[in-house]
């Protein structure tokens, strides 16, 4: 992500920020920090625009998503260059994580939202089925505030916005102040797709703008970012009694069993730890490898890591650290680990050959849970590997964390892998793959413990942008109401007898 420098306020009194690329430190632009009045005006516009949009059939809204998909395909190079300038990530990562992932989301929700949000007709249980009919209607919430982080600036701005929009809401998107141009591009794509004015507005700014958005009368906040900011958003939403989803940080564990295919597991560890230069919420942040295969596994990992190419131009595998503060955290965690007895097998320092914010891909061993590197989110290209006696110890250590976002298990025995996955205290777990659940549209995604509240994506996520309204219809046109009053002791006695027959006998329970 870009390096941010505060500038003087502009003539309208808004603060301004200047941004520079983390890869080559060159300036890439300036933004206004939009204030509470800007946010209030945007919410007002959004609320007006949402009325007609919310009344459209989902199939009509889906057409806008298909148009946005066409624009996405046309403007791939703009997206790539914007993301790369702001983050310094390799082109292949920008293409896969940002462009492909957004294309897949646009296509998936355009094709499936109507089915997922279709009114459900429910048959009631027991005798009520003869008296009432129930339908559940998925109604848009109104205006949704989307607040996004810097590490995947295009997809994490677009994905929640697509879901909220197709569900019938208006969206106010507040991208990270360090990657605002990817967020602004999201706005341009929807504008080119001829989305009606006011339905997707992008507000630039930092925490001031984000905090104002949470308090501007929106109907939900979809937040992705750090635990510390997530807590503030949660407090703000709780005070106003509005819902929020919080997609927060993680410290994902990888468990390597003794029956593993070592080549696959080593390759998976490297992809999991170094993709997006380790700045990936579901990145592999710690490995527990069973003693019997620990040496062979570690050797293979180190070989692969030492072959990774780090750079800023042309073809390379590992990019820059997106901002200076992250580099400091990485250095602090590695220094703490070394002080407490860890060993560096490769890397372990800033890259001396590159000018921007580059930290060498690093592998550590002799680590333990007394070290920050095993307990706190590092969010960098560092892979600590811990040897454990057996799988039980691995599960225990994996769960010994305040985080619970993702995780992975590596074994040739899928059944065992699933059993271990079911015992991990994680929002999602992959068997024989790095954590990639966020990219699977059907999978609900969200963290446990401090990694978040609620889930995004898939049916659960899409329905989360709606109120599920039960509409209960009396089959006899309301006739029952006439016999409700007056209350009589005789009727109470009748009800008691009825309950005894209904739930006091096997036949009654079966019928009810
Ligand atoms: P951050 O919390 O610093 O910022 C996130 C967003 O919140 C930014 O847009 C920021 O301007 C805004 N913000 C700041 N203060 C605010 C306030 N008081 N009220 C409302 N909004 C405010 O996070 P970051 O550093 O941009 O992102 C990195 C973090 O995000 C990491 O911890 C990473 O694990 C996490 N993350 C989680 C997921 C997930 O899906 N679980 C995905 C990506 C990143």
XYZ file of C-alpha atoms and ligand atoms in Angstrom:
556
model
C 0.000 0.000 0.000
C 1.013 3.472 -0.547
C 3.028 5.621 1.835
C 0.850 8.452 3.143
C 1.986 11.978 4.008
C -0.447 14.539 5.474
C -0.653 17.816 3.501
C -2.198 21.200 4.332
C -5.990 21.357 4.438
C -7.607 22.507 1.206
C -9.702 25.640 0.655
C -12.879 23.849 1.816
C -11.215 22.887 5.103
C -10.768 19.185 4.330
C -7.482 17.518 5.250
C -5.419 16.209 2.331
C -3.113 13.226 2.045
C -0.300 12.581 -0.452
C 0.443 9.017 -1.488
C 3.631 7.362 -2.706
C 4.215 3.862 -4.072
C 5.760 1.384 -1.590
C 7.690 -0.252 -4.437
C 9.593 2.732 -5.837
C 8.616 5.524 -3.397
C 7.360 7.638 -6.368
C 4.308 9.898 -5.754
C 1.034 8.381 -7.009
C -1.560 11.004 -6.082
C -3.390 12.963 -3.417
C -6.805 12.614 -1.782
C -9.202 14.659 0.311
C -10.255 13.307 3.685
C -14.009 13.590 3.397
C -15.657 14.846 6.533
C -18.884 14.128 8.419
C -20.836 16.616 6.276
C -19.652 14.873 3.079
C -20.674 11.519 4.533
C -24.104 12.799 5.587
C -24.733 14.202 2.100
C -23.696 10.893 0.534
C -26.022 8.901 2.791
C -28.864 11.238 1.879
C -28.237 10.700 -1.854
C -27.903 6.959 -1.329
C -31.164 6.690 0.564
C -33.053 8.425 -2.236
C -31.411 6.310 -4.930
C -32.109 3.072 -3.065
C -35.903 3.405 -3.210
C -36.237 2.544 -6.927
C -33.255 0.191 -6.899
C -34.668 -1.860 -4.000
C -37.956 -2.204 -5.888
C -36.309 -3.638 -9.027
C -36.470 -7.394 -9.585
C -33.141 -9.061 -8.804
C -32.835 -10.145 -12.443
C -32.730 -6.454 -13.431
C -30.080 -5.667 -10.840
C -28.110 -8.642 -12.106
C -27.899 -7.010 -15.539
C -25.868 -4.176 -14.060
C -23.481 -6.737 -12.586
C -23.046 -8.365 -15.993
C -22.302 -4.946 -17.497
C -19.815 -4.286 -14.688
C -18.206 -7.629 -15.543
C -17.810 -6.547 -19.164
C -16.203 -3.274 -18.059
C -13.928 -5.214 -15.688
C -12.694 -7.313 -18.599
C -12.109 -4.199 -20.712
C -10.321 -2.308 -17.942
C -8.116 -5.084 -16.589
C -4.918 -3.186 -17.318
C -6.168 -0.070 -15.469
C -7.028 -2.204 -12.462
C -3.669 -3.957 -12.531
C -1.668 -0.775 -12.832
C -3.656 0.968 -10.080
C -3.363 -1.953 -7.660
C 0.316 -2.442 -8.429
C 1.114 1.262 -7.982
C -0.681 1.333 -4.636
C 0.564 -1.972 -3.249
C 3.688 -3.059 -5.111
C 2.270 -6.580 -5.422
C 3.350 -8.863 -8.281
C 1.271 -8.630 -11.436
C 0.166 -12.279 -11.235
C -1.124 -11.730 -7.701
C -2.992 -8.600 -8.754
C -4.513 -10.506 -11.673
C -5.537 -13.533 -9.604
C -6.519 -11.954 -6.288
C -8.092 -8.773 -7.558
C -9.265 -9.003 -11.181
C -10.132 -12.701 -11.401
C -11.713 -12.801 -7.944
C -13.924 -9.792 -8.686
C -14.932 -11.213 -12.084
C -15.901 -14.480 -10.421
C -17.944 -12.650 -7.760
C -19.773 -10.484 -10.331
C -20.618 -13.537 -12.417
C -21.599 -15.701 -9.431
C -23.946 -13.180 -7.827
C -25.436 -12.120 -11.174
C -26.275 -15.788 -11.804
C -27.267 -16.893 -8.317
C -28.654 -13.942 -6.335
C -32.200 -14.432 -7.616
C -32.203 -18.079 -6.493
C -30.603 -17.316 -3.125
C -32.913 -14.416 -2.292
C -36.076 -15.986 -3.672
C -39.068 -15.745 -1.356
C -39.241 -18.971 0.646
C -42.562 -20.680 1.265
C -42.393 -22.750 4.428
C -44.664 -25.546 5.543
C -45.206 -25.186 9.269
C -44.859 -28.088 11.662
C -47.656 -29.817 13.554
C -51.159 -28.447 13.634
C -50.095 -24.919 12.734
C -49.636 -26.111 9.171
C -53.442 -26.281 8.871
C -53.873 -22.801 10.284
C -51.097 -20.628 8.860
C -48.957 -20.120 5.793
C -45.457 -18.709 6.121
C -43.335 -16.994 3.541
C -39.943 -15.411 4.135
C -39.162 -12.404 2.003
C -35.575 -11.104 1.688
C -35.793 -7.320 1.762
C -32.876 -4.952 1.319
C -31.652 -3.173 4.441
C -31.314 0.262 2.813
C -27.882 1.901 2.830
C -24.789 -0.178 3.597
C -21.435 1.308 4.594
C -18.511 -0.725 3.256
C -15.144 0.017 4.889
C -12.193 -1.758 3.317
C -8.484 -2.301 4.065
C -5.335 -1.976 1.977
C -4.057 -5.489 1.470
C -6.439 -6.514 -1.319
C -7.766 -3.082 -2.146
C -9.874 -3.804 -5.218
C -11.486 -7.140 -4.331
C -12.227 -6.198 -0.721
C -13.913 -3.001 -1.908
C -15.824 -4.656 -4.766
C -16.919 -7.966 -3.258
C -19.048 -6.648 -0.375
C -20.331 -3.840 -2.601
C -21.485 -6.303 -5.283
C -23.357 -8.376 -2.698
C -24.965 -5.402 -0.975
C -25.998 -3.867 -4.315
C -27.514 -6.966 -5.872
C -29.455 -7.525 -2.649
C -31.092 -4.136 -3.330
C -29.105 -1.755 -1.144
C -27.234 1.435 -1.876
C -23.561 1.379 -0.888
C -21.168 3.957 0.463
C -17.670 2.638 0.081
C -14.810 4.008 2.171
C -11.601 2.430 0.902
C -8.387 2.518 2.902
C -6.601 5.872 2.818
C -3.469 4.077 1.659
C -5.117 2.395 -1.336
C -7.909 4.797 -2.261
C -7.444 4.643 -6.021
C -8.490 0.995 -6.244
C -11.692 1.949 -4.402
C -12.285 4.900 -6.727
C -11.853 2.530 -9.660
C -14.636 0.355 -8.223
C -16.839 3.453 -8.386
C -15.818 4.133 -11.989
C -16.604 0.583 -13.069
C -20.122 0.720 -11.668
C -20.645 4.195 -13.141
C -19.598 2.889 -16.565
C -21.990 -0.004 -16.057
C -24.652 2.745 -15.822
C -25.584 1.995 -12.235
C -28.051 4.760 -11.282
C -26.485 7.798 -9.604
C -26.037 7.689 -5.859
C -26.224 3.892 -5.557
C -22.497 3.347 -5.178
C -20.564 6.307 -3.840
C -16.903 6.191 -2.944
C -15.689 8.467 -0.170
C -11.969 8.927 0.272
C -10.433 9.477 3.667
C -8.998 7.842 6.743
C -10.369 6.879 10.157
C -12.208 10.215 10.416
C -14.280 9.381 7.334
C -14.752 5.731 8.380
C -15.938 6.679 11.868
C -18.307 9.291 10.394
C -19.727 6.688 8.007
C -20.490 4.312 10.891
C -22.449 7.111 12.589
C -24.175 8.576 9.536
C -27.421 6.622 9.804
C -26.485 3.686 7.553
C -28.396 0.434 8.024
C -25.362 -1.862 8.200
C -21.586 -1.635 8.191
C -19.519 -4.271 6.372
C -16.044 -3.755 7.786
C -12.800 -5.458 6.802
C -9.634 -4.477 8.634
C -7.713 -4.803 11.867
C -8.972 -6.062 15.219
C -8.335 -2.680 16.867
C -10.436 -0.744 14.352
C -13.018 -3.546 14.224
C -13.624 -3.054 17.950
C -14.296 0.667 17.422
C -16.701 -0.105 14.577
C -18.455 -2.709 16.750
C -18.899 -0.196 19.594
C -20.262 2.416 17.216
C -22.715 -0.026 15.629
C -23.771 -1.399 19.033
C -24.530 2.102 20.293
C -26.780 2.686 17.317
C -28.192 -0.862 17.293
C -27.245 -1.450 13.676
C -25.785 -4.716 12.388
C -22.227 -5.111 11.219
C -19.927 -7.778 9.888
C -16.345 -7.575 11.070
C -13.750 -9.370 8.950
C -10.588 -8.952 11.000
C -7.065 -10.215 11.354
C -5.777 -13.745 11.719
C -2.855 -15.949 12.736
C -3.627 -18.954 10.582
C -2.074 -22.264 11.562
C -0.974 -24.980 9.157
C -0.844 -28.537 10.536
C 1.454 -30.967 8.736
C 0.736 -34.628 9.541
C 3.303 -37.408 9.253
C 1.570 -39.106 6.289
C 1.786 -35.983 4.158
C 3.021 -35.562 0.596
C 6.002 -33.418 1.554
C 6.411 -31.714 -1.807
C 2.803 -30.577 -1.878
C 2.868 -29.458 1.746
C 6.107 -27.508 1.315
C 4.745 -25.800 -1.808
C 1.487 -25.047 0.038
C 3.346 -23.552 2.997
C 5.334 -21.270 0.699
C 2.251 -20.120 -1.233
C 0.299 -19.633 2.005
C 3.010 -17.622 3.706
C 4.393 -15.519 0.860
C 1.401 -14.790 -1.345
C 0.673 -11.053 -1.237
C 4.048 -10.767 0.522
C 2.397 -12.376 3.555
C -0.056 -9.486 3.808
C -3.066 -11.712 3.402
C -5.635 -12.058 6.177
C -5.713 -15.838 5.693
C -1.971 -16.131 5.142
C -0.151 -19.061 6.733
C 1.376 -17.384 9.797
C 2.621 -20.485 11.684
C 3.302 -24.121 10.882
C 3.110 -27.119 13.244
C 4.871 -30.075 11.711
C 4.933 -33.540 13.237
C 8.422 -34.542 14.365
C 8.786 -37.540 12.035
C 8.664 -35.330 8.902
C 9.844 -32.005 10.355
C 13.394 -32.033 8.988
C 12.454 -33.127 5.478
C 9.545 -30.669 5.332
C 11.642 -27.742 6.565
C 14.412 -28.498 4.103
C 11.980 -28.477 1.195
C 10.364 -25.233 2.380
C 13.718 -23.461 2.714
C 14.780 -24.595 -0.763
C 11.596 -23.204 -2.307
C 11.752 -19.961 -0.331
C 15.346 -19.289 -1.315
C 14.266 -19.591 -4.971
C 11.578 -16.874 -4.666
C 12.356 -13.745 -6.665
C 11.666 -10.463 -4.908
C 11.291 -7.281 -6.896
C 9.352 -4.307 -8.140
C 9.570 -4.600 -11.938
C 9.148 -7.344 -14.496
C 8.577 -10.929 -13.379
C 8.922 -11.563 -9.658
C 7.193 -13.610 -6.956
C 7.301 -11.525 -3.804
C 6.641 -7.801 -3.737
C 6.955 -4.906 -1.323
C 5.649 -4.428 2.191
C 2.673 -2.188 1.596
C 3.511 0.434 4.250
C 6.289 1.430 6.678
C 4.391 0.552 9.898
C 3.982 -3.045 8.688
C 7.694 -3.311 8.053
C 8.335 -2.207 11.641
C 5.931 -4.875 12.991
C 7.665 -7.585 10.942
C 11.083 -6.488 12.176
C 9.849 -6.336 15.764
C 8.417 -9.892 15.601
C 11.565 -11.359 14.040
C 13.842 -9.550 16.531
C 11.724 -10.813 19.454
C 11.876 -14.381 18.082
C 15.657 -14.216 17.667
C 16.075 -12.828 21.204
C 14.114 -15.792 22.525
C 16.123 -18.422 20.684
C 14.655 -18.739 17.179
C 16.901 -19.600 14.233
C 16.746 -17.898 10.818
C 17.071 -20.453 8.017
C 16.735 -17.911 5.213
C 15.966 -14.179 4.989
C 15.524 -12.356 8.277
C 16.232 -8.783 7.134
C 15.192 -5.955 4.803
C 16.226 -6.650 1.240
C 19.442 -4.607 0.843
C 19.270 -4.697 -2.975
C 15.888 -3.013 -3.355
C 15.060 0.623 -2.768
C 11.423 0.473 -1.524
C 9.879 -1.327 1.443
C 11.150 -4.873 0.939
C 11.637 -7.610 3.562
C 13.268 -10.829 2.449
C 11.171 -14.013 2.453
C 12.088 -15.531 5.805
C 11.877 -18.959 7.441
C 12.335 -19.395 11.202
C 12.619 -22.535 13.333
C 13.129 -23.173 17.058
C 10.066 -21.035 17.709
C 7.558 -21.324 20.565
C 4.409 -19.675 21.854
C 6.352 -17.303 24.094
C 7.247 -15.371 20.931
C 5.228 -12.619 19.266
C 5.811 -14.323 15.918
C 3.593 -17.239 17.082
C 0.897 -15.178 18.828
C 0.413 -11.842 17.049
C -0.513 -11.152 13.435
C 2.795 -10.495 11.622
C 1.281 -9.828 8.186
C 4.585 -10.188 6.379
C 6.765 -12.652 4.449
C 7.850 -14.675 7.482
C 7.137 -18.365 8.048
C 7.830 -19.762 11.544
C 7.934 -23.582 11.662
C 7.413 -25.376 14.985
C 8.171 -29.066 15.480
C 5.503 -30.957 17.475
C 5.378 -34.493 18.872
C 2.095 -35.459 17.203
C -1.145 -34.227 15.687
C -2.796 -33.790 19.098
C -0.126 -31.296 20.115
C -0.499 -29.541 16.762
C -4.258 -29.091 17.257
C -3.742 -27.854 20.814
C -1.183 -25.265 19.707
C -3.197 -24.221 16.646
C -6.115 -23.464 18.972
C -3.896 -21.642 21.474
C -4.568 -18.281 19.843
C -6.777 -15.261 20.295
C -7.414 -15.407 16.535
C -9.538 -17.877 14.569
C -9.759 -16.855 10.932
C -8.486 -19.698 8.737
C -6.156 -22.654 8.847
C -5.046 -25.712 6.933
C -4.345 -29.405 7.473
C -2.026 -31.438 5.260
C -2.354 -35.227 5.093
C -2.851 -37.948 2.497
C -5.912 -39.064 4.472
C -8.769 -36.664 3.678
C -10.975 -38.194 6.331
C -8.374 -37.530 9.010
C -7.854 -34.030 7.593
C -11.560 -33.259 7.922
C -11.634 -34.622 11.501
C -8.711 -32.369 12.450
C -10.350 -29.423 10.644
C -13.491 -29.955 12.723
C -11.432 -29.583 15.890
C -9.709 -26.350 14.839
C -11.171 -23.165 16.304
C -11.154 -21.362 12.963
C -13.674 -19.599 10.782
C -12.677 -21.912 7.918
C -10.133 -24.659 7.305
C -8.703 -26.089 4.076
C -7.457 -29.651 3.714
C -4.404 -29.887 1.461
C -4.575 -26.305 0.296
C -3.510 -22.949 1.581
C -6.430 -21.026 3.069
C -8.401 -19.846 0.097
C -11.989 -19.990 1.325
C -12.533 -16.279 0.669
C -12.232 -16.987 -3.055
C -14.889 -19.719 -3.010
C -18.149 -17.915 -3.653
C -20.348 -20.623 -2.116
C -18.433 -20.670 1.182
C -19.550 -18.405 4.015
C -16.469 -16.574 5.233
C -15.842 -15.089 8.658
C -13.639 -15.388 11.706
C -14.094 -16.765 15.198
C -12.654 -15.324 18.419
C -10.991 -11.947 17.707
C -10.967 -12.593 13.961
C -14.439 -11.224 13.595
C -18.167 -11.327 13.856
C -20.603 -12.541 11.220
C -19.923 -13.967 7.799
C -19.694 -12.610 4.279
C -19.979 -14.326 0.882
C -22.198 -17.118 -0.379
C -25.819 -17.552 0.629
C -25.216 -16.536 4.244
C -23.294 -13.420 3.278
C -25.796 -12.315 0.649
C -28.733 -12.849 2.980
C -26.845 -10.770 5.551
C -27.449 -7.722 3.340
C -31.192 -8.299 3.719
C -33.758 -8.461 6.417
C -35.434 -11.876 6.297
C -39.036 -10.858 6.823
C -41.437 -13.656 7.807
C -44.949 -12.984 6.533
C -47.475 -15.190 8.257
C -50.920 -15.539 6.657
C -53.902 -17.005 8.466
C -55.531 -19.709 6.341
C -59.018 -18.863 7.565
C -58.938 -15.157 6.903
C -58.576 -14.226 10.598
C -61.509 -16.245 11.980
C -59.424 -17.533 14.924
C -59.147 -14.021 16.372
C -62.827 -13.962 17.222
C -62.495 -16.826 19.679
C -59.453 -15.457 21.591
C -61.376 -13.553 24.280
C -62.684 -13.886 26.877
C -60.071 -16.081 28.613
C -61.727 -19.005 30.426
C -60.407 -21.523 32.953
C -62.186 -24.216 30.908
C -60.156 -23.443 27.797
C -56.929 -23.497 29.853
C -57.817 -26.958 31.116
C -58.523 -27.997 27.498
C -55.122 -26.726 26.383
C -53.403 -28.644 29.165
C -55.105 -31.876 28.091
C -54.236 -31.179 24.487
C -50.523 -30.681 25.342
C -50.500 -33.953 27.239
C -51.793 -35.819 24.188
C -49.575 -33.864 21.796
C -46.221 -34.142 23.566
C -46.844 -36.736 26.250
C -47.192 -39.672 23.810
C -44.938 -41.022 21.078
C -47.764 -40.846 18.524
C -48.570 -37.261 19.503
C -44.916 -36.186 19.195
C -44.719 -37.887 15.811
C -47.857 -36.127 14.596
C -46.716 -32.753 15.892
P -7.367 -0.844 9.556
O -8.258 -1.371 10.623
O -6.259 0.034 9.946
O -8.203 -0.026 8.465
C -9.296 -0.604 7.791
C -10.237 0.496 7.341
O -10.834 1.106 8.480
C -9.568 1.625 6.570
O -10.412 1.989 5.497
C -9.484 2.736 7.593
O -9.442 4.034 7.044
C -10.767 2.518 8.362
N -10.808 3.096 9.708
C -9.765 3.478 10.493
N -10.242 3.930 11.685
C -11.593 3.811 11.644
C -12.641 4.084 12.574
N -12.400 4.571 13.790
N -13.923 3.807 12.210
C -14.185 3.286 10.994
N -13.236 3.030 10.066
C -11.960 3.278 10.397
O -6.884 -2.136 8.770
P -5.782 -2.196 7.629
O -4.467 -2.002 8.266
O -6.202 -1.333 6.495
O -5.937 -3.705 7.130
C -5.145 -4.775 7.570
C -5.937 -5.643 8.509
O -7.103 -6.113 7.854
C -5.160 -6.889 8.917
O -5.342 -7.121 10.284
C -5.832 -7.998 8.106
O -5.742 -9.275 8.678
C -7.254 -7.505 8.074
N -7.980 -8.116 6.963
C -8.988 -8.996 7.249
C -9.663 -9.625 6.211
C -10.781 -10.604 6.474
O -11.537 -10.882 5.563
N -10.904 -11.138 7.677
C -9.317 -9.342 4.887
C -8.276 -8.456 4.648
C -7.622 -7.833 5.699
